[in-house]
Amino acid sequence: ASKEIPSPNQAKYCLWILEGHTLAMASGGDCPDENQFNFNPEGIPDIPVRDSAEAEESGGGDSEGDHPLTPRVFCEPESPPDTEENVRRQTDTVFQAFVFERYTRDREQGRLQPGAPSSPELILPPADPLSVEAGIGRRLAEIGDEIQQRYQPEFDEMIKSLDGQLTDPASSFDTFRRVARRLFHDGSINWGRIVALFCFGYRIAVEKIRRGVSGFLRNVVQWIFRFLVQERIARWIADHGGWRSVTHMAIQTLDMPLLMGLCALAASLCFVAYRLSRR
């Protein structure tokens, strides 16, 4: 069962998954067994919830007992539930707006690799930039900015692990789903994991389009939608205020090493690639 967002007094550390362990990235040669990674998906907690007044009064400082490097990600008190139908209806537009905003930010700040594509899939803005969905996508991209900036090498390793795969749309979704499930392996869902999923999908799309695979973003949009529905994440989003609740989140800082979904996905990708190579 999905975990409920904690009350302000129950807020846990955000984005800390390895309980003191360090995940080593495997490069070259055969990949080790996934059990060697010491991965503990149960350690990915929920984003703390505080109202804006409390956050402002505290000045963003760590309360007594907090880890001094705990990332400060706050949101307003929970929004009233939405409908799953509405979440499904908005998902494609939200993710496409997220991709456009992430790509625009990466391009303007010189974070794109040489040979990065200028495909219409990536550079065309949402049909209605002022829509609610476009605003939600932009907010999710802002939340994911720290992940993209600080941990691009980890994403690069993950994408490298997929080299030569994701060529057939039908079987590619199964590979994508097996990897993405590692973020939600313990049945716990939170906004941090959802943002990590979006970042992963974005990087896959950019890399494939860079290699000349036209129209690949459409595949990723479909995978994200199918995954959120099949894994009942869309239901969780609806129960926790819908996509609109993202607009109430406020980021103060993210100074803690953000190993969260990146390590989980890297380990899973390596293991999946290893299994496929042994067939």
mmCIF file of C-alpha atoms in Angstrom:
data_model
loop_
_atom_site.group_PDB
_atom_site.id
_atom_site.type_symbol
_atom_site.label_atom_id
_atom_site.label_comp_id
_atom_site.label_asym_id
_atom_site.label_seq_id
_atom_site.Cartn_x
_atom_site.Cartn_y
_atom_site.Cartn_z
ATOM 1 C CA ALA A 1 0.000 0.000 0.000
ATOM 2 C CA SER A 2 1.160 3.534 -0.727
ATOM 3 C CA LYS A 3 2.536 5.551 2.126
ATOM 4 C CA GLU A 4 0.623 8.644 3.189
ATOM 5 C CA ILE A 5 2.353 12.025 3.081
ATOM 6 C CA PRO A 6 3.462 12.664 6.656
ATOM 7 C CA SER A 7 2.308 15.560 8.754
ATOM 8 C CA PRO A 8 4.863 18.321 9.397
ATOM 9 C CA ASN A 9 5.897 16.679 12.671
ATOM 10 C CA GLN A 10 6.347 13.328 10.939
ATOM 11 C CA ALA A 11 8.495 14.633 8.093
ATOM 12 C CA LYS A 12 11.359 12.324 7.247
ATOM 13 C CA TYR A 13 14.632 12.897 5.456
ATOM 14 C CA CYS A 14 14.034 13.326 1.765
ATOM 15 C CA LEU A 15 15.918 11.468 -0.975
ATOM 16 C CA TRP A 16 18.203 9.314 1.218
ATOM 17 C CA ILE A 17 18.094 5.719 0.074
ATOM 18 C CA LEU A 18 21.259 3.859 0.878
ATOM 19 C CA GLU A 19 21.404 4.167 4.653
ATOM 20 C CA GLY A 20 25.083 5.086 4.678
ATOM 21 C CA HIS A 21 26.092 2.733 1.871
ATOM 22 C CA THR A 22 27.682 3.952 -1.326
ATOM 23 C CA LEU A 23 26.584 2.474 -4.628
ATOM 24 C CA ALA A 24 29.505 1.825 -6.921
ATOM 25 C CA MET A 25 28.858 2.408 -10.614
ATOM 26 C CA ALA A 26 29.933 -0.529 -12.738
ATOM 27 C CA SER A 27 31.703 0.360 -15.963
ATOM 28 C CA GLY A 28 33.076 -2.038 -18.537
ATOM 29 C CA GLY A 29 33.157 -5.816 -18.407
ATOM 30 C CA ASP A 30 30.429 -7.916 -16.877
ATOM 31 C CA CYS A 31 28.119 -6.283 -14.412
ATOM 32 C CA PRO A 32 28.025 -7.693 -10.884
ATOM 33 C CA ASP A 33 24.987 -9.302 -9.345
ATOM 34 C CA GLU A 34 22.476 -6.662 -8.245
ATOM 35 C CA ASN A 35 22.665 -7.942 -4.650
ATOM 36 C CA GLN A 36 26.161 -6.465 -4.412
ATOM 37 C CA PHE A 37 24.774 -2.942 -4.654
ATOM 38 C CA ASN A 38 23.344 -2.871 -1.100
ATOM 39 C CA PHE A 39 20.277 -1.162 -2.549
ATOM 40 C CA ASN A 40 17.482 -0.529 -0.096
ATOM 41 C CA PRO A 41 14.468 0.954 -1.909
ATOM 42 C CA GLU A 42 12.553 1.222 1.361
ATOM 43 C CA GLY A 43 14.870 4.050 2.324
ATOM 44 C CA ILE A 44 13.388 6.489 -0.197
ATOM 45 C CA PRO A 45 11.058 8.519 2.028
ATOM 46 C CA ASP A 46 8.352 11.038 1.297
ATOM 47 C CA ILE A 47 8.959 14.710 0.642
ATOM 48 C CA PRO A 48 8.453 16.563 3.946
ATOM 49 C CA VAL A 49 5.301 18.624 4.159
ATOM 50 C CA ARG A 50 5.304 22.050 5.750
ATOM 51 C CA ASP A 51 3.201 25.070 5.054
ATOM 52 C CA SER A 52 4.899 28.147 3.619
ATOM 53 C CA ALA A 53 4.470 30.196 6.799
ATOM 54 C CA GLU A 54 6.294 27.608 8.872
ATOM 55 C CA ALA A 55 9.070 27.380 6.291
ATOM 56 C CA GLU A 56 9.465 31.149 6.210
ATOM 57 C CA GLU A 57 9.484 31.501 9.995
ATOM 58 C CA SER A 58 12.158 28.848 10.321
ATOM 59 C CA GLY A 59 14.306 30.608 7.753
ATOM 60 C CA GLY A 60 15.006 27.246 6.177
ATOM 61 C CA GLY A 61 17.274 26.252 9.035
ATOM 62 C CA ASP A 62 17.409 22.703 10.260
ATOM 63 C CA SER A 63 15.293 21.948 13.255
ATOM 64 C CA GLU A 64 16.772 20.140 16.197
ATOM 65 C CA GLY A 65 17.377 16.536 15.334
ATOM 66 C CA ASP A 66 17.448 17.097 11.563
ATOM 67 C CA HIS A 67 20.454 15.943 9.617
ATOM 68 C CA PRO A 68 22.383 19.158 8.760
ATOM 69 C CA LEU A 69 22.375 18.251 5.066
ATOM 70 C CA THR A 70 18.739 17.255 4.856
ATOM 71 C CA PRO A 71 17.403 18.713 1.602
ATOM 72 C CA ARG A 72 14.698 21.287 2.154
ATOM 73 C CA VAL A 73 11.777 20.479 -0.112
ATOM 74 C CA PHE A 74 8.510 21.817 1.216
ATOM 75 C CA CYS A 75 4.974 21.970 -0.071
ATOM 76 C CA GLU A 76 1.764 23.535 1.085
ATOM 77 C CA PRO A 77 -0.690 21.503 3.167
ATOM 78 C CA GLU A 78 -2.280 18.706 1.161
ATOM 79 C CA SER A 79 -4.671 19.700 -1.606
ATOM 80 C CA PRO A 80 -8.095 18.066 -1.795
ATOM 81 C CA PRO A 81 -8.091 14.822 -3.786
ATOM 82 C CA ASP A 82 -8.396 14.918 -7.559
ATOM 83 C CA THR A 83 -9.850 12.238 -9.832
ATOM 84 C CA GLU A 84 -7.672 9.621 -11.483
ATOM 85 C CA GLU A 85 -9.383 10.397 -14.779
ATOM 86 C CA ASN A 86 -8.187 13.989 -14.545
ATOM 87 C CA VAL A 87 -4.647 12.885 -13.669
ATOM 88 C CA ARG A 88 -4.588 10.591 -16.697
ATOM 89 C CA ARG A 89 -5.923 13.333 -18.942
ATOM 90 C CA GLN A 90 -3.188 15.747 -17.851
ATOM 91 C CA THR A 91 -0.214 13.376 -17.721
ATOM 92 C CA ASP A 92 0.945 13.498 -21.353
ATOM 93 C CA THR A 93 0.822 17.297 -21.479
ATOM 94 C CA VAL A 94 2.510 17.627 -18.084
ATOM 95 C CA PHE A 95 5.402 15.373 -19.085
ATOM 96 C CA GLN A 96 5.860 17.039 -22.479
ATOM 97 C CA ALA A 97 5.930 20.450 -20.776
ATOM 98 C CA PHE A 98 8.487 19.044 -18.321
ATOM 99 C CA VAL A 99 10.677 17.864 -21.226
ATOM 100 C CA PHE A 100 10.452 21.221 -23.018
ATOM 101 C CA GLU A 101 11.343 23.151 -19.862
ATOM 102 C CA ARG A 102 14.224 20.831 -18.949
ATOM 103 C CA TYR A 103 15.654 20.975 -22.462
ATOM 104 C CA THR A 104 15.312 24.768 -22.602
ATOM 105 C CA ARG A 105 17.082 25.141 -19.253
ATOM 106 C CA ASP A 106 19.854 22.729 -20.220
ATOM 107 C CA ARG A 107 20.403 24.488 -23.555
ATOM 108 C CA GLU A 108 20.441 28.006 -22.076
ATOM 109 C CA GLN A 109 22.874 26.992 -19.331
ATOM 110 C CA GLY A 110 25.212 25.054 -21.637
ATOM 111 C CA ARG A 111 24.551 21.679 -20.041
ATOM 112 C CA LEU A 112 23.810 19.778 -23.243
ATOM 113 C CA GLN A 113 26.363 17.395 -24.690
ATOM 114 C CA PRO A 114 27.969 18.147 -28.083
ATOM 115 C CA GLY A 115 25.696 17.080 -30.891
ATOM 116 C CA ALA A 116 22.554 17.586 -28.829
ATOM 117 C CA PRO A 117 19.518 17.633 -31.109
ATOM 118 C CA SER A 118 17.412 20.640 -32.049
ATOM 119 C CA SER A 119 14.463 18.449 -32.867
ATOM 120 C CA PRO A 120 10.984 19.994 -32.976
ATOM 121 C CA GLU A 121 10.046 17.335 -30.427
ATOM 122 C CA LEU A 122 12.222 19.094 -27.877
ATOM 123 C CA ILE A 123 12.200 22.766 -28.834
ATOM 124 C CA LEU A 124 8.520 23.388 -29.574
ATOM 125 C CA PRO A 125 6.751 24.881 -26.540
ATOM 126 C CA PRO A 126 3.468 23.475 -25.252
ATOM 127 C CA ALA A 127 0.444 24.267 -27.406
ATOM 128 C CA ASP A 128 -0.880 26.439 -24.581
ATOM 129 C CA PRO A 129 2.058 27.759 -22.500
ATOM 130 C CA LEU A 130 -0.372 29.360 -20.058
ATOM 131 C CA SER A 131 -2.316 26.178 -19.375
ATOM 132 C CA VAL A 132 -2.408 24.565 -15.952
ATOM 133 C CA GLU A 133 -0.607 21.507 -17.330
ATOM 134 C CA ALA A 134 2.221 23.607 -18.784
ATOM 135 C CA GLY A 135 2.687 25.338 -15.433
ATOM 136 C CA ILE A 136 2.820 21.987 -13.648
ATOM 137 C CA GLY A 137 5.429 20.698 -16.103
ATOM 138 C CA ARG A 138 7.562 23.790 -15.526
ATOM 139 C CA ARG A 139 7.334 23.356 -11.764
ATOM 140 C CA LEU A 140 8.353 19.707 -11.969
ATOM 141 C CA ALA A 141 11.307 20.737 -14.141
ATOM 142 C CA GLU A 142 12.371 23.264 -11.496
ATOM 143 C CA ILE A 143 12.149 20.588 -8.817
ATOM 144 C CA GLY A 144 14.270 18.283 -10.979
ATOM 145 C CA ASP A 145 16.863 20.932 -11.770
ATOM 146 C CA GLU A 146 19.171 19.933 -8.921
ATOM 147 C CA ILE A 147 19.104 16.319 -10.044
ATOM 148 C CA GLN A 148 20.061 17.253 -13.595
ATOM 149 C CA GLN A 149 22.805 19.686 -12.604
ATOM 150 C CA ARG A 150 24.606 17.736 -9.930
ATOM 151 C CA TYR A 151 24.182 14.182 -11.120
ATOM 152 C CA GLN A 152 24.509 14.306 -14.879
ATOM 153 C CA PRO A 153 27.438 11.813 -14.761
ATOM 154 C CA GLU A 154 25.193 9.279 -13.017
ATOM 155 C CA PHE A 155 22.502 9.777 -15.639
ATOM 156 C CA ASP A 156 25.164 9.358 -18.325
ATOM 157 C CA GLU A 157 26.129 5.997 -16.830
ATOM 158 C CA MET A 158 22.505 4.931 -16.778
ATOM 159 C CA ILE A 159 21.985 5.876 -20.425
ATOM 160 C CA LYS A 160 25.213 4.115 -21.384
ATOM 161 C CA SER A 161 23.883 0.959 -19.755
ATOM 162 C CA LEU A 162 20.944 1.074 -22.177
ATOM 163 C CA ASP A 163 23.158 1.374 -25.245
ATOM 164 C CA GLY A 164 21.814 -0.835 -28.013
ATOM 165 C CA GLN A 165 18.518 -1.447 -26.262
ATOM 166 C CA LEU A 166 15.111 0.242 -26.481
ATOM 167 C CA THR A 167 15.022 -0.364 -30.231
ATOM 168 C CA ASP A 168 11.677 -2.150 -30.436
ATOM 169 C CA PRO A 169 8.738 -0.128 -29.024
ATOM 170 C CA ALA A 170 6.893 -3.198 -27.700
ATOM 171 C CA SER A 171 9.759 -4.844 -25.830
ATOM 172 C CA SER A 172 11.328 -1.502 -24.913
ATOM 173 C CA PHE A 173 8.443 -0.646 -22.606
ATOM 174 C CA ASP A 174 9.019 -3.877 -20.687
ATOM 175 C CA THR A 175 12.674 -2.917 -20.194
ATOM 176 C CA PHE A 176 11.711 0.607 -19.169
ATOM 177 C CA ARG A 177 9.105 -0.722 -16.735
ATOM 178 C CA ARG A 178 11.515 -3.165 -15.077
ATOM 179 C CA VAL A 179 13.972 -0.359 -14.484
ATOM 180 C CA ALA A 180 11.407 2.200 -13.339
ATOM 181 C CA ARG A 181 9.832 -0.262 -10.914
ATOM 182 C CA ARG A 182 13.002 -0.151 -8.842
ATOM 183 C CA LEU A 183 12.017 3.369 -7.807
ATOM 184 C CA PHE A 184 8.765 2.021 -6.375
ATOM 185 C CA HIS A 185 9.940 -1.483 -5.481
ATOM 186 C CA ASP A 186 8.652 -1.398 -1.910
ATOM 187 C CA GLY A 187 5.213 -0.096 -2.882
ATOM 188 C CA SER A 188 6.012 3.345 -1.502
ATOM 189 C CA ILE A 189 5.218 6.295 -3.758
ATOM 190 C CA ASN A 190 6.255 9.906 -3.231
ATOM 191 C CA TRP A 191 6.819 13.011 -5.290
ATOM 192 C CA GLY A 192 10.600 12.644 -5.180
ATOM 193 C CA ARG A 193 10.401 9.294 -6.951
ATOM 194 C CA ILE A 194 7.965 10.645 -9.526
ATOM 195 C CA VAL A 195 10.306 13.541 -10.355
ATOM 196 C CA ALA A 196 13.219 11.092 -10.687
ATOM 197 C CA LEU A 197 11.107 9.019 -13.102
ATOM 198 C CA PHE A 198 10.430 12.108 -15.224
ATOM 199 C CA CYS A 199 14.135 13.015 -15.272
ATOM 200 C CA PHE A 200 15.024 9.514 -16.389
ATOM 201 C CA GLY A 201 12.450 9.601 -19.196
ATOM 202 C CA TYR A 202 13.745 12.987 -20.320
ATOM 203 C CA ARG A 203 17.330 11.795 -20.574
ATOM 204 C CA ILE A 204 16.314 8.701 -22.540
ATOM 205 C CA ALA A 205 14.399 10.853 -25.029
ATOM 206 C CA VAL A 206 17.239 13.352 -25.517
ATOM 207 C CA GLU A 207 19.821 10.622 -26.035
ATOM 208 C CA LYS A 208 17.757 8.667 -28.552
ATOM 209 C CA ILE A 209 16.838 11.784 -30.532
ATOM 210 C CA ARG A 210 20.505 12.820 -30.493
ATOM 211 C CA ARG A 211 21.267 9.519 -32.178
ATOM 212 C CA GLY A 212 18.783 10.241 -34.912
ATOM 213 C CA VAL A 213 15.788 8.227 -33.695
ATOM 214 C CA SER A 214 13.009 10.498 -34.900
ATOM 215 C CA GLY A 215 9.766 10.547 -32.956
ATOM 216 C CA PHE A 216 11.223 8.791 -29.911
ATOM 217 C CA LEU A 217 9.768 11.297 -27.475
ATOM 218 C CA ARG A 218 6.295 9.988 -28.335
ATOM 219 C CA ASN A 219 7.409 6.543 -27.169
ATOM 220 C CA VAL A 220 8.667 7.880 -23.846
ATOM 221 C CA VAL A 221 5.477 9.890 -23.298
ATOM 222 C CA GLN A 222 3.466 6.699 -23.790
ATOM 223 C CA TRP A 223 5.754 4.717 -21.466
ATOM 224 C CA ILE A 224 5.433 7.291 -18.694
ATOM 225 C CA PHE A 225 1.645 7.298 -19.024
ATOM 226 C CA ARG A 226 1.359 3.498 -19.102
ATOM 227 C CA PHE A 227 3.707 3.108 -16.154
ATOM 228 C CA LEU A 228 1.875 5.616 -13.981
ATOM 229 C CA VAL A 229 -1.451 3.927 -14.716
ATOM 230 C CA GLN A 230 -0.342 0.297 -14.476
ATOM 231 C CA GLU A 231 1.592 0.817 -11.256
ATOM 232 C CA ARG A 232 -1.319 2.761 -9.708
ATOM 233 C CA ILE A 233 0.842 5.843 -9.345
ATOM 234 C CA ALA A 234 -1.813 7.886 -11.137
ATOM 235 C CA ARG A 235 -4.234 6.818 -8.403
ATOM 236 C CA TRP A 236 -1.754 7.959 -5.743
ATOM 237 C CA ILE A 237 -1.293 11.315 -7.472
ATOM 238 C CA ALA A 238 -5.073 11.793 -7.535
ATOM 239 C CA ASP A 239 -5.383 10.895 -3.851
ATOM 240 C CA HIS A 240 -2.667 13.415 -2.978
ATOM 241 C CA GLY A 241 -4.170 16.421 -4.707
ATOM 242 C CA GLY A 242 -3.513 15.622 -8.357
ATOM 243 C CA TRP A 243 -0.858 17.193 -10.527
ATOM 244 C CA ARG A 244 -2.011 20.630 -9.386
ATOM 245 C CA SER A 245 -0.552 20.029 -5.912
ATOM 246 C CA VAL A 246 2.924 20.284 -7.476
ATOM 247 C CA THR A 247 2.401 24.009 -7.983
ATOM 248 C CA HIS A 248 2.354 24.458 -4.192
ATOM 249 C CA MET A 249 5.768 22.884 -3.656
ATOM 250 C CA ALA A 250 8.628 25.205 -2.800
ATOM 251 C CA ILE A 251 12.298 24.252 -2.961
ATOM 252 C CA GLN A 252 14.700 25.890 -0.550
ATOM 253 C CA THR A 253 17.886 23.915 -1.089
ATOM 254 C CA LEU A 254 19.099 20.491 -2.111
ATOM 255 C CA ASP A 255 22.632 20.285 -0.741
ATOM 256 C CA MET A 256 22.542 16.642 0.296
ATOM 257 C CA PRO A 257 24.048 14.071 -2.120
ATOM 258 C CA LEU A 258 21.041 13.064 -4.162
ATOM 259 C CA LEU A 259 21.606 9.364 -4.729
ATOM 260 C CA MET A 260 17.909 8.636 -4.645
ATOM 261 C CA GLY A 261 16.521 7.153 -7.845
ATOM 262 C CA LEU A 262 19.785 7.543 -9.739
ATOM 263 C CA CYS A 263 21.557 4.783 -7.859
ATOM 264 C CA ALA A 264 18.531 2.532 -7.946
ATOM 265 C CA LEU A 265 18.095 2.985 -11.662
ATOM 266 C CA ALA A 266 21.792 2.616 -12.415
ATOM 267 C CA ALA A 267 21.950 -0.668 -10.552
ATOM 268 C CA SER A 268 18.825 -1.933 -12.247
ATOM 269 C CA LEU A 269 19.953 -0.885 -15.711
ATOM 270 C CA CYS A 270 23.262 -2.612 -15.248
ATOM 271 C CA PHE A 271 21.579 -5.774 -14.065
ATOM 272 C CA VAL A 272 19.009 -5.736 -16.885
ATOM 273 C CA ALA A 273 21.749 -5.231 -19.469
ATOM 274 C CA TYR A 274 23.705 -8.094 -17.938
ATOM 275 C CA ARG A 275 20.721 -10.443 -18.064
ATOM 276 C CA LEU A 276 19.945 -9.519 -21.660
ATOM 277 C CA SER A 277 23.562 -10.067 -22.696
ATOM 278 C CA ARG A 278 23.446 -13.618 -21.297
ATOM 279 C CA ARG A 279 20.441 -14.643 -23.384
#
